[in-house]
PDB file of C-alpha atoms in Angstrom:
ATOM      1  CA  ASP A   1      48.508  20.406  28.301  1.00  0.00           C
ATOM      2  CA  PRO A   2      44.722  20.980  27.749  1.00  0.00           C
ATOM      3  CA  VAL A   3      43.547  19.186  24.655  1.00  0.00           C
ATOM      4  CA  PRO A   4      42.197  21.674  22.039  1.00  0.00           C
ATOM      5  CA  LEU A   5      38.674  21.042  21.453  1.00  0.00           C
ATOM      6  CA  SER A   6      36.977  21.263  17.969  1.00  0.00           C
ATOM      7  CA  VAL A   7      33.929  19.211  17.973  1.00  0.00           C
ATOM      8  CA  VAL A   8      31.968  18.439  20.975  1.00  0.00           C
ATOM      9  CA  THR A   9      29.567  15.577  20.480  1.00  0.00           C
ATOM     10  CA  GLN A  10      26.497  14.339  22.453  1.00  0.00           C
ATOM     11  CA  LEU A  11      27.123  10.444  22.016  1.00  0.00           C
ATOM     12  CA  PRO A  12      24.268   7.897  22.726  1.00  0.00           C
ATOM     13  CA  THR A  13      23.516   7.312  26.409  1.00  0.00           C
ATOM     14  CA  GLU A  14      22.678   3.747  25.672  1.00  0.00           C
ATOM     15  CA  PRO A  15      24.293   1.479  26.541  1.00  0.00           C
ATOM     16  CA  PRO A  16      25.808   3.272  29.334  1.00  0.00           C
ATOM     17  CA  PRO A  17      29.432   2.606  30.510  1.00  0.00           C
ATOM     18  CA  GLU A  18      29.534  -0.158  32.532  1.00  0.00           C
ATOM     19  CA  PRO A  19      32.222  -1.155  35.331  1.00  0.00           C
ATOM     20  CA  SER A  20      33.079  -4.694  35.889  1.00  0.00           C
ATOM     21  CA  HIS A  21      32.496  -4.085  39.680  1.00  0.00           C
ATOM     22  CA  VAL A  22      32.528  -1.061  41.723  1.00  0.00           C
ATOM     23  CA  ALA A  23      34.227  -1.747  45.040  1.00  0.00           C
ATOM     24  CA  PRO A  24      36.060   1.176  46.746  1.00  0.00           C
ATOM     25  CA  LEU A  25      39.628   1.959  45.433  1.00  0.00           C
ATOM     26  CA  THR A  26      39.736  -0.801  42.984  1.00  0.00           C
ATOM     27  CA  ARG A  27      41.250  -0.975  39.395  1.00  0.00           C
ATOM     28  CA  VAL A  28      38.226  -1.957  37.269  1.00  0.00           C
ATOM     29  CA  GLU A  29      37.644  -2.278  33.443  1.00  0.00           C
ATOM     30  CA  VAL A  30      34.890   0.088  32.071  1.00  0.00           C
ATOM     31  CA  VAL A  31      33.283  -0.535  28.503  1.00  0.00           C
ATOM     32  CA  ILE A  32      32.742   2.721  26.721  1.00  0.00           C
ATOM     33  CA  PRO A  33      30.990   2.279  23.342  1.00  0.00           C
ATOM     34  CA  LEU A  34      32.423   5.138  21.460  1.00  0.00           C
ATOM     35  CA  ASP A  35      31.254   6.103  17.674  1.00  0.00           C
ATOM     36  CA  PRO A  36      32.907   8.987  15.759  1.00  0.00           C
ATOM     37  CA  LEU A  37      29.881   9.463  13.364  1.00  0.00           C
ATOM     38  CA  ASP A  38      30.666  11.957  11.264  1.00  0.00           C
ATOM     39  CA  THR A  39      32.812  14.172  13.549  1.00  0.00           C
ATOM     40  CA  GLY A  40      36.146  13.610  11.719  1.00  0.00           C
ATOM     41  CA  ALA A  41      37.740  13.831  15.186  1.00  0.00           C
ATOM     42  CA  GLU A  42      41.293  12.797  15.751  1.00  0.00           C
ATOM     43  CA  ALA A  43      40.774  11.647  19.391  1.00  0.00           C
ATOM     44  CA  PHE A  44      38.129  11.440  22.173  1.00  0.00           C
ATOM     45  CA  THR A  45      38.732  13.035  25.611  1.00  0.00           C
ATOM     46  CA  LEU A  46      36.995  10.982  28.517  1.00  0.00           C
ATOM     47  CA  THR A  47      36.171  12.622  31.701  1.00  0.00           C
ATOM     48  CA  ALA A  48      35.463  10.526  34.591  1.00  0.00           C
ATOM     49  CA  PRO A  49      32.991  11.194  37.600  1.00  0.00           C
ATOM     50  CA  PRO A  50      34.312  12.764  40.848  1.00  0.00           C
ATOM     51  CA  GLY A  51      36.542  10.369  42.663  1.00  0.00           C
ATOM     52  CA  TYR A  52      37.312   8.016  39.725  1.00  0.00           C
ATOM     53  CA  SER A  53      40.966   8.219  38.184  1.00  0.00           C
ATOM     54  CA  PHE A  54      42.345   6.905  35.038  1.00  0.00           C
ATOM     55  CA  VAL A  55      45.331   4.519  35.594  1.00  0.00           C
ATOM     56  CA  HIS A  56      48.582   4.111  33.569  1.00  0.00           C
ATOM     57  CA  PRO A  57      48.411   2.348  31.199  1.00  0.00           C
ATOM     58  CA  CYS A  58      44.482   2.896  30.995  1.00  0.00           C
ATOM     59  CA  LYS A  59      44.047   0.595  27.963  1.00  0.00           C
ATOM     60  CA  VAL A  60      42.984  -2.769  29.008  1.00  0.00           C
ATOM     61  CA  PRO A  61      45.380  -5.411  26.934  1.00  0.00           C
ATOM     62  CA  PHE A  62      43.988  -7.900  24.645  1.00  0.00           C
ATOM     63  CA  GLN A  63      44.725 -10.778  27.029  1.00  0.00           C
ATOM     64  CA  GLU A  64      42.869  -9.168  30.097  1.00  0.00           C
ATOM     65  CA  ASN A  65      39.472  -8.060  28.701  1.00  0.00           C
ATOM     66  CA  LYS A  66      36.330  -9.915  27.719  1.00  0.00           C
ATOM     67  CA  THR A  67      35.357  -7.612  24.757  1.00  0.00           C
ATOM     68  CA  ASN A  68      38.672  -7.225  23.196  1.00  0.00           C
ATOM     69  CA  ASN A  69      40.017  -3.857  22.334  1.00  0.00           C
ATOM     70  CA  VAL A  70      41.277  -3.513  18.548  1.00  0.00           C
ATOM     71  CA  ASP A  71      44.958  -3.189  18.377  1.00  0.00           C
ATOM     72  CA  GLU A  72      45.013   0.173  17.186  1.00  0.00           C
ATOM     73  CA  MET A  73      43.341   1.653  20.260  1.00  0.00           C
ATOM     74  CA  ARG A  74      45.428   3.915  22.667  1.00  0.00           C
ATOM     75  CA  CYS A  75      44.636   5.601  25.909  1.00  0.00           C
ATOM     76  CA  PHE A  76      46.644   8.183  27.735  1.00  0.00           C
ATOM     77  CA  PRO A  77      45.733   9.643  31.110  1.00  0.00           C
ATOM     78  CA  LEU A  78      45.635  13.450  30.977  1.00  0.00           C
ATOM     79  CA  ALA A  79      45.923  16.164  33.569  1.00  0.00           C
ATOM     80  CA  PRO A  80      42.640  16.373  35.969  1.00  0.00           C
ATOM     81  CA  LEU A  81      40.414  19.404  34.799  1.00  0.00           C
ATOM     82  CA  ASN A  82      37.950  20.761  37.543  1.00  0.00           C
ATOM     83  CA  GLY A  83      38.881  18.032  39.803  1.00  0.00           C
ATOM     84  CA  ARG A  84      37.933  15.164  37.484  1.00  0.00           C
ATOM     85  CA  SER A  85      40.094  12.642  35.902  1.00  0.00           C
ATOM     86  CA  ARG A  86      40.647  12.627  32.237  1.00  0.00           C
ATOM     87  CA  ALA A  87      42.021  10.412  29.356  1.00  0.00           C
ATOM     88  CA  LYS A  88      42.624  10.746  25.653  1.00  0.00           C
ATOM     89  CA  VAL A  89      41.717   7.560  23.505  1.00  0.00           C
ATOM     90  CA  ASP A  90      42.611   7.528  19.868  1.00  0.00           C
ATOM     91  CA  CYS A  91      43.552   4.819  17.105  1.00  0.00           C
ATOM     92  CA  GLU A  92      46.969   4.491  15.887  1.00  0.00           C
ATOM     93  CA  ALA A  93      46.709   5.189  12.210  1.00  0.00           C
ATOM     94  CA  ASP A  94      49.360   4.946   9.529  1.00  0.00           C
ATOM     95  CA  ARG A  95      49.830   8.327   8.119  1.00  0.00           C
ATOM     96  CA  SER A  96      52.103   7.255   5.417  1.00  0.00           C
ATOM     97  CA  GLU A  97      49.148   5.524   3.661  1.00  0.00           C
ATOM     98  CA  THR A  98      46.988   8.838   3.603  1.00  0.00           C
ATOM     99  CA  ASN A  99      47.132  12.253   4.986  1.00  0.00           C
ATOM    100  CA  ALA A 100      42.976  12.091   5.675  1.00  0.00           C
ATOM    101  CA  LYS A 101      42.300  13.636   9.084  1.00  0.00           C
ATOM    102  CA  GLY A 102      39.743  11.698  11.313  1.00  0.00           C
ATOM    103  CA  LEU A 103      41.463   8.454  11.288  1.00  0.00           C
ATOM    104  CA  GLY A 104      42.318   8.733  14.855  1.00  0.00           C
ATOM    105  CA  THR A 105      38.640   7.398  15.988  1.00  0.00           C
ATOM    106  CA  GLU A 106      37.889   4.898  13.253  1.00  0.00           C
ATOM    107  CA  CYS A 107      38.775   1.972  15.019  1.00  0.00           C
ATOM    108  CA  PHE A 108      35.994   2.578  17.687  1.00  0.00           C
ATOM    109  CA  ARG A 109      33.517   1.758  14.948  1.00  0.00           C
ATOM    110  CA  GLU A 110      34.620  -1.763  15.416  1.00  0.00           C
ATOM    111  CA  ALA A 111      34.597  -2.199  19.208  1.00  0.00           C
ATOM    112  CA  PRO A 112      33.857  -0.549  22.238  1.00  0.00           C
ATOM    113  CA  ALA A 113      36.832   0.943  24.006  1.00  0.00           C
ATOM    114  CA  VAL A 114      37.730  -1.003  27.476  1.00  0.00           C
ATOM    115  CA  ILE A 115      39.818   1.279  29.807  1.00  0.00           C
ATOM    116  CA  TYR A 116      41.149   0.687  33.289  1.00  0.00           C
ATOM    117  CA  ILE A 117      39.927   3.284  36.076  1.00  0.00           C
ATOM    118  CA  SER A 118      40.233   3.388  39.937  1.00  0.00           C
ATOM    119  CA  THR A 119      37.056   3.574  41.682  1.00  0.00           C
ATOM    120  CA  PRO A 120      36.435   6.326  44.413  1.00  0.00           C
ATOM    121  CA  GLU A 121      36.980   5.685  48.137  1.00  0.00           C
ATOM    122  CA  ALA A 122      33.168   5.986  48.653  1.00  0.00           C
ATOM    123  CA  SER A 123      30.104   5.629  46.324  1.00  0.00           C
ATOM    124  CA  ILE A 124      29.062   8.947  44.850  1.00  0.00           C
ATOM    125  CA  PRO A 125      25.506  10.084  44.319  1.00  0.00           C
ATOM    126  CA  PRO A 126      23.895   9.006  41.128  1.00  0.00           C
ATOM    127  CA  ALA A 127      23.585  12.618  39.934  1.00  0.00           C
ATOM    128  CA  GLU A 128      27.340  13.021  40.042  1.00  0.00           C
ATOM    129  CA  ASN A 129      28.064   9.740  38.347  1.00  0.00           C
ATOM    130  CA  VAL A 130      28.334  11.325  34.808  1.00  0.00           C
ATOM    131  CA  TRP A 131      30.661  10.444  32.040  1.00  0.00           C
ATOM    132  CA  PHE A 132      31.876  12.947  29.564  1.00  0.00           C
ATOM    133  CA  VAL A 133      32.950  12.405  26.066  1.00  0.00           C
ATOM    134  CA  GLU A 134      34.429  14.986  23.755  1.00  0.00           C
ATOM    135  CA  ALA A 135      35.470  14.437  20.168  1.00  0.00           C
ATOM    136  CA  VAL A 136      38.587  16.448  19.766  1.00  0.00           C
ATOM    137  CA  ASP A 137      40.930  17.457  17.030  1.00  0.00           C
ATOM    138  CA  GLY A 138      44.423  16.489  18.026  1.00  0.00           C
TER     139      GLY A 138
END
């Protein structure tokens, strides 16, 4: 199911997403700095460059990564869109404490998202090696 979009945000381009290595058809960790700023978003939708694919589970466990995802971070692969792999990342928030919206991205203020992704069969041209991040509601 498509994720309904409410806010599309241009996030800082520095530092860029950084894979641990780029061998073909390899599961790698990618560090993506995300900051909800003032979006009030419930989640982020990540869209990978052509040929890359999000794996399940796409959250890198605490024991395996070097930058340590926050415990509340969640990552769910979504159906591809226009041939590009997508994933939804958010923060598990205790809704019993408050009814405030926008808690779904607050954990990304503390640490970048570290996710697993499979690399393409062959290198892609630099012009196509573009990641998209959308702040979404729900």
